[in-house]
Amino acid sequence: MVAFGKKLKERQIQEWQGYYINYKVMKKKVKEYADQIQAGALNQRYVLKDFSRMLDKEIEKVVLFLLEQQGVFASQISQLNEQQDSLQEQPDISKVTELREAYRNVGRDLLKLLFFVEINAIGLRKILKKFDKRFGYKFTDYYVKTRANHPYSQLQQVFNNVGLGAVVGAISRNLADLQDREGSYLSIYDQPALPLQDPVVDSMEAAIDRLSYSTNFLNFSVQRSLIMLEELPTPVEEHVDDQRYHFMSLLLNLANTFLYMINTYIVVPTADDYSISLGAAATVCGIVIGAMAVAQVFSSVYFSAWSNRSYFRPLVFSSIVLFVGNVMYALAYDLKSIPVLLIGRIFCGLGSARAVNRRYISDCVPLRIRMQASAGFVSASPLGMACGPALAGLLQTNFKIYKLTFNQDTLPGWVMAFAWLIYLIWLWISFREPAQEKDEVNNIPQKSNAENDALERGVVQPLLLKSVGDEQDNEGDQEGDGSEEAQEESRHPANSIVEAYRLLTPSVKVQLLIYFMLKYAMEVLLSESSVVTTYYFSWSTSTVAIFLACLGLTVLPVNILVGSYISNIFEDRQILLASEIMVCLGILLSFQVIIPYSVPQYVCSGLLMFVSAEVLEGVNLSLLSRVMSSRLSRGTYNGGLLSTEAGTIARVIADVTITLAGYLGQSKLLNITLLPSLLICITSIFATCRTYNSLY
């Protein structure tokens, strides 16, 4: 990857170059400390004191310049306000236009200052992580804790956006007043719900969000979607992306994700009854549910490759295939054919366009709203997962039209076929294919959507948390190492699944193992829920549907809790390990060790396992986004594809296990399917402990 110090220097605003944190000098100083300690010339206590003093001076330099610039902005706005007051007495359209442009110019200058603060925060985080890695000492914890709340410390001033927020507010209010001078007597305070439609204000607010705690949940969602922002932002928001962005097209991508998740889980409550009605065992439901996942293993690859050239055509293909698959699923009942049922589910899996949905957000949504779009992408999945079983619970009817049967088994297929038909019409009318960029035509990616240490969790949070991405810091911090050709090669995406696998570091492999484990455990819980609850508790389809819908509804609150609160209190690795242990505990409590097997035991253990797995998934993908090589952030064989494949293969194996275990009898199904989950979970816990002990 390209040296971070070199990228940092390239992104600096030239006229302010002397006021940036001197990352290069501090990096050399860290190396000198290491050499001198090894030679016995220095002790560690002196190094800590000396380096702390150096950091204090660097931060003070940034803060003093920041305060100076805020004073300049205050003076400029004050002068513009005087001009605005004079226009109240003698309105002049041309002068109003000039004044609005003057405010915009101040806003553009403020964007540069916000960028200045952000890039210094990134450099500070980087050098702290480098120091920790070189000396094996948690210097970051010590430095932040001793400086964060001290009255004489300048550290928090780097991240204190009160003064900057006041400047943003002044510019926004005055632009709104000038805009409303066309005859309206209402001010911006009288209509707080009406946003100011000005690109400069939007850009300033987006930049302020990156410097505050208010976007923690959004950042958490961005990481879960593996749609990353640039590690080093640009000084002024670029509007090139606006030419490719289309709101309705984004909405259609999110709708595709939502409908697909409904399609996946709408059959879960009735799959066992459907299998029995066709003359098969109830546990064949595992194959019926898993057939969709089998096909998704292949569809993820070709949809990922297809999205390099188009977004509209793969979405059309997805809708058609899903329509056909659901019709076949519904017709299997009257045809009395298990093969037709399975082929229908395979067709549904072949229509999985999540790779296209993710890629559209990554490539075509402007940076200022990409976080919100990514949060929408992540939220669409649990909402669809909750709506699927809930919808199945409502389809409790039985009637015939001609020779077609409409009952609880076939209606999920008919309803989803109709939904995909409506979606296809909506897609055909409203979707706008983005213009292909020149670099895409030549198959040369212009930019990466993420670096392995991207500023994912806001500006303050990385200073308070450890990141397993430390192990990759040294990859790009060697100034001048390697030729330009080698650096250019290091930016190219992986060209095959084998090459992508070779780019996986040990920590990434552990994260993928954890993802495999949690998807396996969740699939076992969900797919066999109907069979298990019918055998032990005689639950109806509606009861199973309610139970599954309640599980799905826990996802969003849990993610908000973790993203906004828990991740600010504990380190990600601590949450990761604790979640794995809780998943393991949920699996243990699910075993049938006493007779009779009770509803409270099943519900409580299932809820514990599911919620813990959701927490684990969020934190795991958050860490994965930081340890993944930058070469896996783009191209066909990207990190999103690898994680999707790992999760999909886990679901396939889980569903096959359910079907095979069914041959031993339903009385043994629960314990036999839980045993592999327990073994994989214990393995992942040991792998996590070993990996993090080696890193920390």
PDB file of N, CA and C in Angstrom, residues 266-271 273 388-399 406-412 415 530 539-546:
ATOM      1  N   ILE A 266     -39.240 -15.922   4.866  1.00  0.00           N
ATOM      2  CA  ILE A 266     -40.695 -16.083   4.871  1.00  0.00           C
ATOM      3  C   ILE A 266     -41.107 -17.556   4.848  1.00  0.00           C
ATOM      4  N   VAL A 267     -40.223 -18.428   4.380  1.00  0.00           N
ATOM      5  CA  VAL A 267     -40.562 -19.854   4.281  1.00  0.00           C
ATOM      6  C   VAL A 267     -40.198 -20.629   5.539  1.00  0.00           C
ATOM      7  N   VAL A 268     -39.429 -20.024   6.460  1.00  0.00           N
ATOM      8  CA  VAL A 268     -38.929 -20.766   7.620  1.00  0.00           C
ATOM      9  C   VAL A 268     -40.049 -21.355   8.478  1.00  0.00           C
ATOM     10  N   PRO A 269     -41.116 -20.604   8.819  1.00  0.00           N
ATOM     11  CA  PRO A 269     -42.155 -21.192   9.674  1.00  0.00           C
ATOM     12  C   PRO A 269     -42.930 -22.339   9.030  1.00  0.00           C
ATOM     13  N   THR A 270     -42.970 -22.395   7.704  1.00  0.00           N
ATOM     14  CA  THR A 270     -43.829 -23.394   7.036  1.00  0.00           C
ATOM     15  C   THR A 270     -43.045 -24.418   6.224  1.00  0.00           C
ATOM     16  N   ALA A 271     -41.731 -24.342   6.182  1.00  0.00           N
ATOM     17  CA  ALA A 271     -40.947 -25.245   5.336  1.00  0.00           C
ATOM     18  C   ALA A 271     -41.113 -26.706   5.748  1.00  0.00           C
ATOM     19  N   ASP A 273     -43.835 -28.087   7.219  1.00  0.00           N
ATOM     20  CA  ASP A 273     -45.170 -28.532   6.791  1.00  0.00           C
ATOM     21  C   ASP A 273     -45.215 -28.761   5.286  1.00  0.00           C
ATOM     22  N   GLY A 388     -40.254 -11.213   7.298  1.00  0.00           N
ATOM     23  CA  GLY A 388     -40.489 -12.481   6.610  1.00  0.00           C
ATOM     24  C   GLY A 388     -41.349 -13.442   7.409  1.00  0.00           C
ATOM     25  N   PRO A 389     -40.898 -13.872   8.599  1.00  0.00           N
ATOM     26  CA  PRO A 389     -41.731 -14.774   9.408  1.00  0.00           C
ATOM     27  C   PRO A 389     -43.058 -14.151   9.825  1.00  0.00           C
ATOM     28  N   ALA A 390     -43.051 -12.833  10.122  1.00  0.00           N
ATOM     29  CA  ALA A 390     -44.306 -12.176  10.509  1.00  0.00           C
ATOM     30  C   ALA A 390     -45.322 -12.247   9.386  1.00  0.00           C
ATOM     31  N   LEU A 391     -44.867 -12.041   8.159  1.00  0.00           N
ATOM     32  CA  LEU A 391     -45.764 -12.122   7.009  1.00  0.00           C
ATOM     33  C   LEU A 391     -46.276 -13.541   6.820  1.00  0.00           C
ATOM     34  N   ALA A 392     -45.378 -14.523   7.046  1.00  0.00           N
ATOM     35  CA  ALA A 392     -45.810 -15.928   6.927  1.00  0.00           C
ATOM     36  C   ALA A 392     -46.894 -16.248   7.948  1.00  0.00           C
ATOM     37  N   GLY A 393     -46.787 -15.665   9.126  1.00  0.00           N
ATOM     38  CA  GLY A 393     -47.800 -15.906  10.146  1.00  0.00           C
ATOM     39  C   GLY A 393     -49.161 -15.349   9.786  1.00  0.00           C
ATOM     40  N   LEU A 394     -49.201 -14.344   8.912  1.00  0.00           N
ATOM     41  CA  LEU A 394     -50.474 -13.755   8.498  1.00  0.00           C
ATOM     42  C   LEU A 394     -51.140 -14.520   7.365  1.00  0.00           C
ATOM     43  N   LEU A 395     -50.378 -15.355   6.682  1.00  0.00           N
ATOM     44  CA  LEU A 395     -50.895 -16.047   5.492  1.00  0.00           C
ATOM     45  C   LEU A 395     -51.520 -17.386   5.866  1.00  0.00           C
ATOM     46  N   GLN A 396     -52.376 -17.356   6.857  1.00  0.00           N
ATOM     47  CA  GLN A 396     -53.026 -18.579   7.322  1.00  0.00           C
ATOM     48  C   GLN A 396     -54.421 -18.700   6.702  1.00  0.00           C
ATOM     49  N   THR A 397     -54.474 -19.159   5.477  1.00  0.00           N
ATOM     50  CA  THR A 397     -55.750 -19.333   4.768  1.00  0.00           C
ATOM     51  C   THR A 397     -55.613 -20.493   3.793  1.00  0.00           C
ATOM     52  N   ASN A 398     -56.728 -20.910   3.233  1.00  0.00           N
ATOM     53  CA  ASN A 398     -56.689 -22.052   2.317  1.00  0.00           C
ATOM     54  C   ASN A 398     -57.838 -21.937   1.320  1.00  0.00           C
ATOM     55  N   PHE A 399     -57.494 -21.734   0.049  1.00  0.00           N
ATOM     56  CA  PHE A 399     -58.515 -21.685  -0.990  1.00  0.00           C
ATOM     57  C   PHE A 399     -57.866 -22.045  -2.324  1.00  0.00           C
ATOM     58  N   PHE A 406     -53.906 -22.104  -2.777  1.00  0.00           N
ATOM     59  CA  PHE A 406     -53.357 -20.989  -2.019  1.00  0.00           C
ATOM     60  C   PHE A 406     -53.556 -21.290  -0.538  1.00  0.00           C
ATOM     61  N   ASN A 407     -52.457 -21.672   0.133  1.00  0.00           N
ATOM     62  CA  ASN A 407     -52.520 -21.952   1.565  1.00  0.00           C
ATOM     63  C   ASN A 407     -51.248 -21.440   2.234  1.00  0.00           C
ATOM     64  N   GLN A 408     -51.064 -21.802   3.515  1.00  0.00           N
ATOM     65  CA  GLN A 408     -49.914 -21.279   4.247  1.00  0.00           C
ATOM     66  C   GLN A 408     -48.585 -21.728   3.664  1.00  0.00           C
ATOM     67  N   ASP A 409     -48.593 -22.841   2.908  1.00  0.00           N
ATOM     68  CA  ASP A 409     -47.363 -23.335   2.299  1.00  0.00           C
ATOM     69  C   ASP A 409     -47.036 -22.633   0.984  1.00  0.00           C
ATOM     70  N   THR A 410     -48.046 -22.373   0.166  1.00  0.00           N
ATOM     71  CA  THR A 410     -47.806 -21.804  -1.168  1.00  0.00           C
ATOM     72  C   THR A 410     -47.877 -20.278  -1.200  1.00  0.00           C
ATOM     73  N   LEU A 411     -48.642 -19.687  -0.270  1.00  0.00           N
ATOM     74  CA  LEU A 411     -48.810 -18.231  -0.301  1.00  0.00           C
ATOM     75  C   LEU A 411     -47.491 -17.447  -0.153  1.00  0.00           C
ATOM     76  N   PRO A 412     -46.517 -17.927   0.655  1.00  0.00           N
ATOM     77  CA  PRO A 412     -45.235 -17.205   0.666  1.00  0.00           C
ATOM     78  C   PRO A 412     -44.624 -17.070  -0.727  1.00  0.00           C
ATOM     79  N   VAL A 415     -46.961 -14.567  -2.826  1.00  0.00           N
ATOM     80  CA  VAL A 415     -46.827 -13.185  -2.357  1.00  0.00           C
ATOM     81  C   VAL A 415     -45.490 -12.594  -2.787  1.00  0.00           C
ATOM     82  N   SER A 530     -38.989 -24.368  13.542  1.00  0.00           N
ATOM     83  CA  SER A 530     -40.340 -24.896  13.314  1.00  0.00           C
ATOM     84  C   SER A 530     -40.432 -26.369  13.694  1.00  0.00           C
ATOM     85  N   TRP A 539     -46.143 -26.078  18.791  1.00  0.00           N
ATOM     86  CA  TRP A 539     -46.427 -24.710  18.361  1.00  0.00           C
ATOM     87  C   TRP A 539     -47.051 -24.703  16.971  1.00  0.00           C
ATOM     88  N   SER A 540     -47.957 -23.756  16.759  1.00  0.00           N
ATOM     89  CA  SER A 540     -48.541 -23.572  15.436  1.00  0.00           C
ATOM     90  C   SER A 540     -47.601 -22.722  14.580  1.00  0.00           C
ATOM     91  N   THR A 541     -47.924 -22.654  13.291  1.00  0.00           N
ATOM     92  CA  THR A 541     -47.121 -21.828  12.383  1.00  0.00           C
ATOM     93  C   THR A 541     -47.111 -20.370  12.821  1.00  0.00           C
ATOM     94  N   SER A 542     -48.257 -19.873  13.271  1.00  0.00           N
ATOM     95  CA  SER A 542     -48.343 -18.475  13.718  1.00  0.00           C
ATOM     96  C   SER A 542     -47.449 -18.218  14.923  1.00  0.00           C
ATOM     97  N   THR A 543     -47.395 -19.161  15.855  1.00  0.00           N
ATOM     98  CA  THR A 543     -46.557 -18.997  17.048  1.00  0.00           C
ATOM     99  C   THR A 543     -45.084 -18.974  16.678  1.00  0.00           C
ATOM    100  N   VAL A 544     -44.679 -19.886  15.775  1.00  0.00           N
ATOM    101  CA  VAL A 544     -43.289 -19.908  15.308  1.00  0.00           C
ATOM    102  C   VAL A 544     -42.949 -18.587  14.616  1.00  0.00           C
ATOM    103  N   ALA A 545     -43.878 -18.098  13.797  1.00  0.00           N
ATOM    104  CA  ALA A 545     -43.654 -16.848  13.073  1.00  0.00           C
ATOM    105  C   ALA A 545     -43.466 -15.678  14.036  1.00  0.00           C
ATOM    106  N   ILE A 546     -44.278 -15.641  15.089  1.00  0.00           N
ATOM    107  CA  ILE A 546     -44.153 -14.564  16.079  1.00  0.00           C
ATOM    108  C   ILE A 546     -42.799 -14.638  16.776  1.00  0.00           C
TER     109      ILE A 546
END
